[in-house]
mmCIF file of C-alpha atoms and ligand atoms in Angstrom:
data_model
loop_
_atom_site.group_PDB
_atom_site.id
_atom_site.type_symbol
_atom_site.label_atom_id
_atom_site.label_comp_id
_atom_site.label_asym_id
_atom_site.label_seq_id
_atom_site.Cartn_x
_atom_site.Cartn_y
_atom_site.Cartn_z
ATOM 1 C CA MET A 8 -3.123 0.008 -13.967
ATOM 2 C CA ILE A 9 -5.789 -0.195 -11.443
ATOM 3 C CA LEU A 10 -9.382 -0.647 -12.329
ATOM 4 C CA VAL A 11 -11.759 0.958 -9.935
ATOM 5 C CA THR A 12 -15.450 -0.407 -10.144
ATOM 6 C CA GLY A 13 -18.203 1.957 -8.657
ATOM 7 C CA ALA A 14 -16.187 4.903 -9.961
ATOM 8 C CA SER A 15 -19.231 6.961 -10.194
ATOM 9 C CA GLY A 16 -20.031 6.237 -6.320
ATOM 10 C CA HIS A 17 -19.186 7.468 -3.121
ATOM 11 C CA VAL A 18 -16.213 5.321 -2.371
ATOM 12 C CA GLY A 19 -15.009 4.516 -6.143
ATOM 13 C CA GLY A 20 -15.198 8.267 -6.867
ATOM 14 C CA GLU A 21 -12.951 9.245 -3.971
ATOM 15 C CA LEU A 22 -10.608 6.414 -4.933
ATOM 16 C CA VAL A 23 -10.269 7.462 -8.619
ATOM 17 C CA ALA A 24 -9.431 10.944 -7.312
ATOM 18 C CA ALA A 25 -6.998 9.680 -4.641
ATOM 19 C CA LEU A 26 -5.153 7.430 -7.184
ATOM 20 C CA ALA A 27 -5.037 10.233 -9.920
ATOM 21 C CA ASP A 28 -3.684 12.667 -7.204
ATOM 22 C CA GLN A 29 -0.822 10.104 -6.376
ATOM 23 C CA GLY A 30 0.061 10.024 -10.329
ATOM 24 C CA ARG A 31 -1.143 6.399 -10.412
ATOM 25 C CA PRO A 32 -2.369 4.925 -13.629
ATOM 26 C CA VAL A 33 -6.243 4.453 -13.194
ATOM 27 C CA ARG A 34 -9.187 3.259 -14.996
ATOM 28 C CA ALA A 35 -12.739 4.110 -13.938
ATOM 29 C CA LEU A 36 -15.455 1.433 -14.742
ATOM 30 C CA VAL A 37 -19.026 2.866 -15.316
ATOM 31 C CA ARG A 38 -22.057 1.387 -17.050
ATOM 32 C CA ASP A 39 -22.543 4.673 -19.056
ATOM 33 C CA PRO A 40 -19.166 6.177 -19.922
ATOM 34 C CA ALA A 41 -21.030 9.103 -21.840
ATOM 35 C CA SER A 42 -22.462 10.399 -18.465
ATOM 36 C CA PHE A 43 -19.338 10.055 -16.711
ATOM 37 C CA GLU A 44 -16.785 13.062 -16.106
ATOM 38 C CA ALA A 45 -13.399 11.345 -15.302
ATOM 39 C CA PRO A 46 -10.838 13.452 -13.403
ATOM 40 C CA HIS A 47 -7.737 14.570 -15.630
ATOM 41 C CA GLY A 48 -5.512 11.730 -16.662
ATOM 42 C CA VAL A 49 -8.105 8.923 -15.789
ATOM 43 C CA GLN A 50 -9.129 6.372 -18.442
ATOM 44 C CA THR A 51 -12.863 5.619 -18.446
ATOM 45 C CA ALA A 52 -14.074 1.922 -19.466
ATOM 46 C CA GLY A 53 -17.606 0.747 -19.931
ATOM 47 C CA GLY A 54 -18.759 -2.394 -18.426
ATOM 48 C CA ASP A 55 -21.521 -4.106 -16.460
ATOM 49 C CA LEU A 56 -20.609 -6.087 -13.261
ATOM 50 C CA ASN A 57 -23.664 -8.215 -13.810
ATOM 51 C CA ASP A 58 -22.391 -9.308 -17.278
ATOM 52 C CA PRO A 59 -18.723 -10.633 -16.724
ATOM 53 C CA GLU A 60 -18.156 -10.643 -20.579
ATOM 54 C CA SER A 61 -18.750 -6.979 -20.887
ATOM 55 C CA LEU A 62 -15.491 -6.508 -18.712
ATOM 56 C CA ALA A 63 -12.838 -7.752 -21.236
ATOM 57 C CA ASP A 64 -11.816 -4.193 -22.449
ATOM 58 C CA ALA A 65 -11.887 -2.811 -19.019
ATOM 59 C CA LEU A 66 -9.608 -5.466 -17.600
ATOM 60 C CA ALA A 67 -6.940 -5.450 -20.180
ATOM 61 C CA GLY A 68 -3.664 -4.509 -18.839
ATOM 62 C CA VAL A 69 -4.910 -4.253 -15.219
ATOM 63 C CA ASP A 70 -2.854 -5.251 -12.231
ATOM 64 C CA GLY A 71 -5.213 -4.333 -9.364
ATOM 65 C CA VAL A 72 -8.854 -4.095 -9.094
ATOM 66 C CA PHE A 73 -11.093 -2.293 -6.549
ATOM 67 C CA LEU A 74 -14.293 -4.343 -6.661
ATOM 68 C CA LEU A 75 -17.785 -3.731 -5.444
ATOM 69 C CA GLY A 76 -19.639 -7.084 -4.301
ATOM 70 C CA GLY A 77 -23.156 -8.369 -4.552
ATOM 71 C CA PHE A 78 -23.261 -8.892 -8.242
ATOM 72 C CA ALA A 79 -25.064 -11.817 -9.928
ATOM 73 C CA ASP A 80 -21.936 -13.722 -10.948
ATOM 74 C CA MET A 81 -19.006 -12.693 -8.804
ATOM 75 C CA SER A 82 -17.266 -15.951 -9.599
ATOM 76 C CA GLY A 83 -17.410 -14.911 -13.299
ATOM 77 C CA VAL A 84 -16.274 -11.483 -12.951
ATOM 78 C CA LEU A 85 -13.179 -12.687 -10.906
ATOM 79 C CA ALA A 86 -12.425 -15.488 -13.470
ATOM 80 C CA ARG A 87 -12.180 -12.814 -16.209
ATOM 81 C CA ALA A 88 -9.997 -10.638 -14.004
ATOM 82 C CA ARG A 89 -7.647 -13.755 -13.293
ATOM 83 C CA ALA A 90 -7.504 -14.588 -16.993
ATOM 84 C CA ALA A 91 -6.529 -10.861 -17.697
ATOM 85 C CA GLY A 92 -3.586 -11.222 -15.369
ATOM 86 C CA VAL A 93 -4.943 -9.261 -12.297
ATOM 87 C CA GLY A 94 -2.697 -9.935 -9.437
ATOM 88 C CA HIS A 95 -4.637 -8.181 -6.399
ATOM 89 C CA VAL A 96 -8.493 -7.561 -5.867
ATOM 90 C CA VAL A 97 -9.553 -5.278 -3.051
ATOM 91 C CA LEU A 98 -13.181 -5.966 -2.245
ATOM 92 C CA LEU A 99 -15.509 -3.565 -0.769
ATOM 93 C CA SER A 100 -17.329 -5.684 1.640
ATOM 94 C CA SER A 101 -19.180 -4.679 5.043
ATOM 95 C CA ARG A 102 -18.421 -4.923 8.698
ATOM 96 C CA SER A 103 -21.826 -6.681 9.015
ATOM 97 C CA VAL A 104 -19.893 -9.948 7.941
ATOM 98 C CA VAL A 105 -18.055 -9.863 11.225
ATOM 99 C CA GLY A 106 -19.800 -12.424 13.381
ATOM 100 C CA GLY A 107 -22.403 -12.138 10.496
ATOM 101 C CA ASN A 108 -25.186 -14.718 9.814
ATOM 102 C CA PRO A 109 -25.210 -15.854 6.244
ATOM 103 C CA ASP A 110 -29.071 -16.202 6.641
ATOM 104 C CA ASN A 111 -29.294 -12.407 6.663
ATOM 105 C CA ALA A 112 -29.795 -11.326 3.208
ATOM 106 C CA VAL A 113 -27.204 -8.346 3.531
ATOM 107 C CA ALA A 114 -24.637 -10.020 5.594
ATOM 108 C CA GLY A 115 -24.970 -13.220 3.366
ATOM 109 C CA MET A 116 -24.476 -11.178 0.049
ATOM 110 C CA HIS A 117 -21.238 -9.829 1.440
ATOM 111 C CA LEU A 118 -20.120 -13.188 2.718
ATOM 112 C CA ALA A 119 -20.740 -14.763 -0.626
ATOM 113 C CA SER A 120 -18.827 -12.151 -2.599
ATOM 114 C CA GLU A 121 -15.845 -12.529 -0.058
ATOM 115 C CA ALA A 122 -15.969 -16.367 -0.602
ATOM 116 C CA ALA A 123 -15.728 -15.652 -4.304
ATOM 117 C CA VAL A 124 -12.833 -13.419 -3.945
ATOM 118 C CA ARG A 125 -10.960 -15.871 -1.642
ATOM 119 C CA GLU A 126 -11.517 -18.891 -3.978
ATOM 120 C CA SER A 127 -10.718 -16.784 -7.085
ATOM 121 C CA GLY A 128 -6.966 -17.562 -7.302
ATOM 122 C CA ILE A 129 -6.145 -13.920 -7.289
ATOM 123 C CA GLY A 130 -4.444 -12.056 -4.353
ATOM 124 C CA TRP A 131 -6.942 -10.380 -2.254
ATOM 125 C CA THR A 132 -7.619 -7.845 0.396
ATOM 126 C CA LEU A 133 -11.058 -7.491 2.095
ATOM 127 C CA LEU A 134 -12.416 -4.039 3.335
ATOM 128 C CA ARG A 135 -15.157 -4.331 5.740
ATOM 129 C CA PRO A 136 -16.380 -0.719 6.550
ATOM 130 C CA SER A 137 -19.092 0.325 9.210
ATOM 131 C CA GLY A 138 -22.121 2.243 7.672
ATOM 132 C CA PHE A 139 -21.268 5.063 5.447
ATOM 133 C CA MET A 140 -21.492 8.948 6.573
ATOM 134 C CA SER A 141 -22.713 9.445 2.892
ATOM 135 C CA ASN A 142 -26.046 7.517 3.812
ATOM 136 C CA THR A 143 -26.933 10.872 5.223
ATOM 137 C CA PHE A 144 -27.438 12.081 1.753
ATOM 138 C CA GLU A 145 -30.965 10.304 2.088
ATOM 139 C CA TRP A 146 -32.012 13.431 4.181
ATOM 140 C CA VAL A 147 -31.624 15.804 1.161
ATOM 141 C CA PRO A 148 -35.093 15.764 -0.168
ATOM 142 C CA GLN A 149 -36.502 16.160 3.451
ATOM 143 C CA LEU A 150 -34.174 19.095 4.220
ATOM 144 C CA ARG A 151 -35.795 20.926 1.030
ATOM 145 C CA GLU A 152 -39.094 20.739 2.732
ATOM 146 C CA GLY A 153 -38.027 21.677 6.285
ATOM 147 C CA ASP A 154 -35.667 21.411 9.241
ATOM 148 C CA VAL A 155 -37.061 18.188 10.450
ATOM 149 C CA VAL A 156 -35.672 14.800 9.080
ATOM 150 C CA THR A 157 -37.400 11.472 9.967
ATOM 151 C CA ALA A 158 -35.176 8.405 10.331
ATOM 152 C CA PRO A 159 -35.508 4.751 11.104
ATOM 153 C CA PHE A 160 -33.550 3.068 13.758
ATOM 154 C CA ALA A 161 -33.231 6.358 15.847
ATOM 155 C CA GLY A 162 -31.923 4.610 18.925
ATOM 156 C CA VAL A 163 -29.012 2.823 17.065
ATOM 157 C CA PRO A 164 -25.458 4.522 17.375
ATOM 158 C CA ILE A 165 -23.336 3.743 14.215
ATOM 159 C CA ALA A 166 -19.353 4.580 14.002
ATOM 160 C CA ALA A 167 -20.061 5.740 10.508
ATOM 161 C CA ILE A 168 -17.156 6.150 8.121
ATOM 162 C CA ASP A 169 -16.371 8.738 5.527
ATOM 163 C CA PRO A 170 -16.011 7.133 2.084
ATOM 164 C CA ARG A 171 -12.943 9.063 1.533
ATOM 165 C CA ASP A 172 -11.220 7.190 4.432
ATOM 166 C CA ILE A 173 -12.363 3.958 2.774
ATOM 167 C CA ALA A 174 -10.950 5.127 -0.473
ATOM 168 C CA ALA A 175 -7.743 6.089 1.352
ATOM 169 C CA VAL A 176 -7.335 2.638 2.760
ATOM 170 C CA ALA A 177 -8.015 1.019 -0.667
ATOM 171 C CA ALA A 178 -5.349 3.303 -2.111
ATOM 172 C CA ALA A 179 -2.929 2.236 0.252
ATOM 173 C CA VAL A 180 -3.799 -1.413 0.234
ATOM 174 C CA LEU A 181 -3.665 -1.511 -3.507
ATOM 175 C CA THR A 182 0.181 -0.642 -3.370
ATOM 176 C CA ARG A 183 1.480 -2.676 -0.587
ATOM 177 C CA ARG A 184 1.842 -6.610 -0.798
ATOM 178 C CA GLU A 185 1.626 -6.944 2.881
ATOM 179 C CA HIS A 186 -2.194 -6.550 2.814
ATOM 180 C CA HIS A 187 -2.569 -9.584 0.571
ATOM 181 C CA GLY A 188 -4.753 -12.149 2.510
ATOM 182 C CA ARG A 189 -5.890 -9.736 5.082
ATOM 183 C CA SER A 190 -9.167 -8.441 6.154
ATOM 184 C CA HIS A 191 -9.662 -4.872 7.563
ATOM 185 C CA ALA A 192 -12.724 -3.701 9.465
ATOM 186 C CA MET A 193 -12.670 -0.002 9.651
ATOM 187 C CA THR A 194 -14.864 2.684 11.229
ATOM 188 C CA GLY A 195 -15.146 6.380 11.648
ATOM 189 C CA PRO A 196 -14.044 8.067 14.787
ATOM 190 C CA ALA A 197 -17.218 8.207 17.109
ATOM 191 C CA ALA A 198 -20.582 6.414 17.285
ATOM 192 C CA LEU A 199 -23.205 8.621 16.471
ATOM 193 C CA LEU A 200 -27.195 8.509 16.652
ATOM 194 C CA PRO A 201 -29.283 9.850 13.849
ATOM 195 C CA ALA A 202 -29.886 12.766 16.286
ATOM 196 C CA ASP A 203 -26.375 13.495 16.627
ATOM 197 C CA ARG A 204 -25.849 13.707 12.914
ATOM 198 C CA ALA A 205 -28.857 15.752 12.572
ATOM 199 C CA GLU A 206 -27.388 18.354 15.245
ATOM 200 C CA ILE A 207 -24.118 18.466 13.659
ATOM 201 C CA LEU A 208 -25.374 18.828 10.138
ATOM 202 C CA GLY A 209 -27.744 21.631 11.284
ATOM 203 C CA ARG A 210 -24.566 23.433 12.855
ATOM 204 C CA VAL A 211 -22.687 23.018 9.637
ATOM 205 C CA LEU A 212 -25.614 24.393 7.601
ATOM 206 C CA GLY A 213 -26.648 27.202 9.948
ATOM 207 C CA ARG A 214 -30.105 25.506 10.500
ATOM 208 C CA PRO A 215 -31.904 24.029 13.440
ATOM 209 C CA VAL A 216 -32.075 20.660 11.864
ATOM 210 C CA SER A 217 -33.748 18.020 14.238
ATOM 211 C CA LEU A 218 -34.676 14.683 14.180
ATOM 212 C CA ARG A 219 -38.140 12.754 14.223
ATOM 213 C CA ALA A 220 -37.549 9.118 15.238
ATOM 214 C CA GLN A 221 -39.665 7.121 12.658
ATOM 215 C CA PRO A 222 -41.819 4.221 14.238
ATOM 216 C CA ASP A 223 -40.665 0.812 13.106
ATOM 217 C CA ASP A 224 -43.900 0.050 11.269
ATOM 218 C CA GLU A 225 -43.785 3.097 9.327
ATOM 219 C CA ALA A 226 -40.044 2.679 8.567
ATOM 220 C CA ARG A 227 -40.854 -0.920 7.390
ATOM 221 C CA ALA A 228 -43.784 0.246 5.143
ATOM 222 C CA GLU A 229 -41.515 2.895 3.663
ATOM 223 C CA MET A 230 -38.554 0.854 2.953
ATOM 224 C CA SER A 231 -40.506 -1.800 1.407
ATOM 225 C CA ARG A 232 -41.830 0.612 -1.324
ATOM 226 C CA THR A 233 -38.219 0.760 -2.717
ATOM 227 C CA ILE A 234 -36.063 -2.186 -1.153
ATOM 228 C CA PRO A 235 -36.758 -6.021 -1.733
ATOM 229 C CA ALA A 236 -38.373 -7.699 1.353
ATOM 230 C CA LYS A 237 -35.412 -9.727 2.045
ATOM 231 C CA TYR A 238 -33.090 -6.545 2.588
ATOM 232 C CA VAL A 239 -35.836 -4.715 4.630
ATOM 233 C CA ASP A 240 -35.846 -7.707 6.916
ATOM 234 C CA ALA A 241 -32.129 -7.835 6.941
ATOM 235 C CA PHE A 242 -31.887 -4.316 8.029
ATOM 236 C CA PHE A 243 -34.567 -4.845 10.744
ATOM 237 C CA ARG A 244 -32.560 -7.961 11.867
ATOM 238 C CA PHE A 245 -29.468 -5.838 12.177
ATOM 239 C CA PHE A 246 -30.843 -2.848 13.752
ATOM 240 C CA VAL A 247 -34.153 -3.839 15.625
ATOM 241 C CA ASP A 248 -33.364 -7.417 16.659
ATOM 242 C CA GLY A 249 -29.576 -6.338 17.480
ATOM 243 C CA GLU A 250 -27.934 -8.667 14.984
ATOM 244 C CA PHE A 251 -25.258 -6.169 13.990
ATOM 245 C CA ASP A 252 -23.507 -3.804 16.422
ATOM 246 C CA ASP A 253 -21.896 -1.188 14.336
ATOM 247 C CA SER A 254 -21.068 1.219 17.133
ATOM 248 C CA SER A 255 -17.502 0.354 18.318
ATOM 249 C CA VAL A 256 -14.775 2.432 16.985
ATOM 250 C CA LEU A 257 -11.803 0.934 15.277
ATOM 251 C CA SER A 258 -8.351 2.661 14.681
ATOM 252 C CA THR A 259 -7.768 0.890 11.187
ATOM 253 C CA VAL A 260 -7.964 4.150 9.095
ATOM 254 C CA GLN A 261 -5.110 5.733 11.252
ATOM 255 C CA GLU A 262 -3.079 2.514 11.220
ATOM 256 C CA ILE A 263 -3.249 2.135 7.337
ATOM 257 C CA THR A 264 -3.267 5.684 6.211
ATOM 258 C CA GLY A 265 -1.184 7.375 9.118
ATOM 259 C CA ARG A 266 -3.803 9.838 9.782
ATOM 260 C CA PRO A 267 -7.067 9.651 11.921
ATOM 261 C CA ALA A 268 -10.599 8.840 10.417
ATOM 262 C CA ARG A 269 -12.458 12.069 9.459
ATOM 263 C CA GLY A 270 -15.381 13.027 11.751
ATOM 264 C CA PHE A 271 -18.821 13.484 10.693
ATOM 265 C CA GLU A 272 -18.586 17.501 10.922
ATOM 266 C CA ASP A 273 -15.608 17.385 8.468
ATOM 267 C CA TRP A 274 -17.600 15.176 6.118
ATOM 268 C CA ALA A 275 -20.727 17.503 6.376
ATOM 269 C CA VAL A 276 -18.589 20.732 5.816
ATOM 270 C CA ALA A 277 -17.010 18.919 2.754
ATOM 271 C CA HIS A 278 -20.590 18.169 1.206
ATOM 272 C CA ARG A 279 -22.520 21.270 2.616
ATOM 273 C CA ALA A 280 -23.392 22.199 -0.949
ATOM 274 C CA ARG A 281 -25.272 19.046 -1.486
ATOM 275 C CA PHE A 282 -27.553 19.933 1.479
ATOM 276 C CA GLU A 283 -28.125 23.660 0.414
HETATM 277 N N1 NAP B 16 -23.771 2.418 2.423
HETATM 278 C C1 NAP B 16 -23.372 1.825 3.456
HETATM 279 O O1 NAP B 16 -23.470 2.059 4.745
HETATM 280 C C2 NAP B 16 -22.469 0.548 3.204
HETATM 281 C C3 NAP B 16 -21.852 -0.092 4.076
HETATM 282 C C4 NAP B 16 -20.957 -0.974 3.937
HETATM 283 C C5 NAP B 16 -20.768 -1.607 2.630
HETATM 284 N N2 NAP B 16 -21.367 -0.979 1.624
HETATM 285 C C6 NAP B 16 -21.360 -1.402 0.109
HETATM 286 O O2 NAP B 16 -20.781 -0.216 -0.566
HETATM 287 C C7 NAP B 16 -21.049 -0.377 -1.757
HETATM 288 C C8 NAP B 16 -21.693 0.999 -2.382
HETATM 289 O O3 NAP B 16 -20.676 1.863 -2.290
HETATM 290 P P1 NAP B 16 -20.954 3.384 -2.729
HETATM 291 O O4 NAP B 16 -21.746 3.957 -1.597
HETATM 292 O O5 NAP B 16 -19.519 3.823 -3.075
HETATM 293 O O6 NAP B 16 -21.765 3.330 -4.114
HETATM 294 P P2 NAP B 16 -22.935 4.173 -4.684
HETATM 295 O O7 NAP B 16 -22.460 5.542 -4.293
HETATM 296 O O8 NAP B 16 -24.298 3.665 -3.955
HETATM 297 O O9 NAP B 16 -22.806 3.879 -6.210
HETATM 298 C C9 NAP B 16 -23.034 2.654 -6.636
HETATM 299 C C10 NAP B 16 -21.993 2.386 -7.636
HETATM 300 O O10 NAP B 16 -22.230 1.017 -8.079
HETATM 301 C C11 NAP B 16 -22.166 1.185 -9.624
HETATM 302 N N3 NAP B 16 -22.837 -0.051 -10.140
HETATM 303 C C12 NAP B 16 -24.113 -0.320 -9.853
HETATM 304 N N4 NAP B 16 -24.553 -1.496 -10.621
HETATM 305 C C13 NAP B 16 -23.621 -1.690 -11.422
HETATM 306 C C14 NAP B 16 -23.333 -2.684 -12.254
HETATM 307 N N5 NAP B 16 -24.260 -3.635 -12.619
HETATM 308 N N6 NAP B 16 -22.183 -2.697 -12.891
HETATM 309 C C15 NAP B 16 -21.020 -2.008 -12.602
HETATM 310 N N7 NAP B 16 -21.339 -0.889 -11.793
HETATM 311 C C16 NAP B 16 -22.497 -0.783 -11.061
HETATM 312 C C17 NAP B 16 -22.656 2.454 -10.015
HETATM 313 O O11 NAP B 16 -21.974 2.647 -11.160
HETATM 314 P P3 NAP B 16 -22.747 3.402 -12.522
HETATM 315 O O12 NAP B 16 -24.227 3.493 -12.144
HETATM 316 O O13 NAP B 16 -22.134 4.568 -12.936
HETATM 317 O O14 NAP B 16 -22.648 2.186 -13.578
HETATM 318 C C18 NAP B 16 -22.065 3.412 -8.909
HETATM 319 O O15 NAP B 16 -20.836 3.718 -9.018
HETATM 320 C C19 NAP B 16 -22.045 -1.433 -1.954
HETATM 321 O O16 NAP B 16 -21.379 -2.731 -2.466
HETATM 322 C C20 NAP B 16 -22.505 -1.766 -0.445
HETATM 323 O O17 NAP B 16 -22.886 -2.930 -0.341
HETATM 324 C C21 NAP B 16 -22.286 0.070 1.894
#
């Protein structure tokens, strides 16, 4: 049995679907099982990753766990998993840890989660994806108002990855022992500027979507309304101070899944309905 955390999210949702398609026993962890619609044949378990004791039922009989990072007591979560007999944890980390500075709140959070996994005594694999294509959903409210989207860090190219590809890698890794003790950085197939994404999305939607580059001061003020200051600082250090270059393209998805990483246009076509 594989327990998928973040099962209602972009990556976990794709992973639950991929494992179910492969006929593998899978259990979806969500905080509110009543509001989660599991695919046919998938078990649902309630539990909160900020409360390791709440995970006992979810972990019963589980061999492998797909784990999100960054929760309050990652060591506590992993101790429960080990006690339950889990043999393999696949952690969703971030490419920002590669050469990352632990003083940066985002890189530091992922580095701390990776350390907890490495020290857990459970077999582990670390997935270190680039920025997600699904971050483009942030534009949905603006696209309801018109054809111009305002985005921060407009001069920063990112080799964004489709969450479906992260899930495909996770599904492959969860079944093969050769991945134990390995870290996999992975990206999409091309580095795109926000304006490139806007142009492609517009083409898919049949609308002339264009990008307004958000000035840094305005971006900082807007982000600070919803994100704690240390994380706003972390993103500015990444993308304004140049602490994180997320633009190089890696062939990991092809190597592990046997098929190329999906491009942004394919992602946009698959999710067109969310933008319409
Ligand atoms: N976005 C990026 O560009 C990027 C890049 C690299 C790494 N990452 C990492 O990717 C992860 C996000 O992945 P995603 O986009 O697939 O997720 P997402 O769509 O943002 O959804 C978040 C998921 O986390 C679950 N969750 C939140 N708090 C929880 C808690 N206390 N206990 C249990 N589950 C909890 C939610 O489940 P419920 O609400 O249903 O309980 C939901 O399924 C994060 O760990 C992030 O650091 C993101």
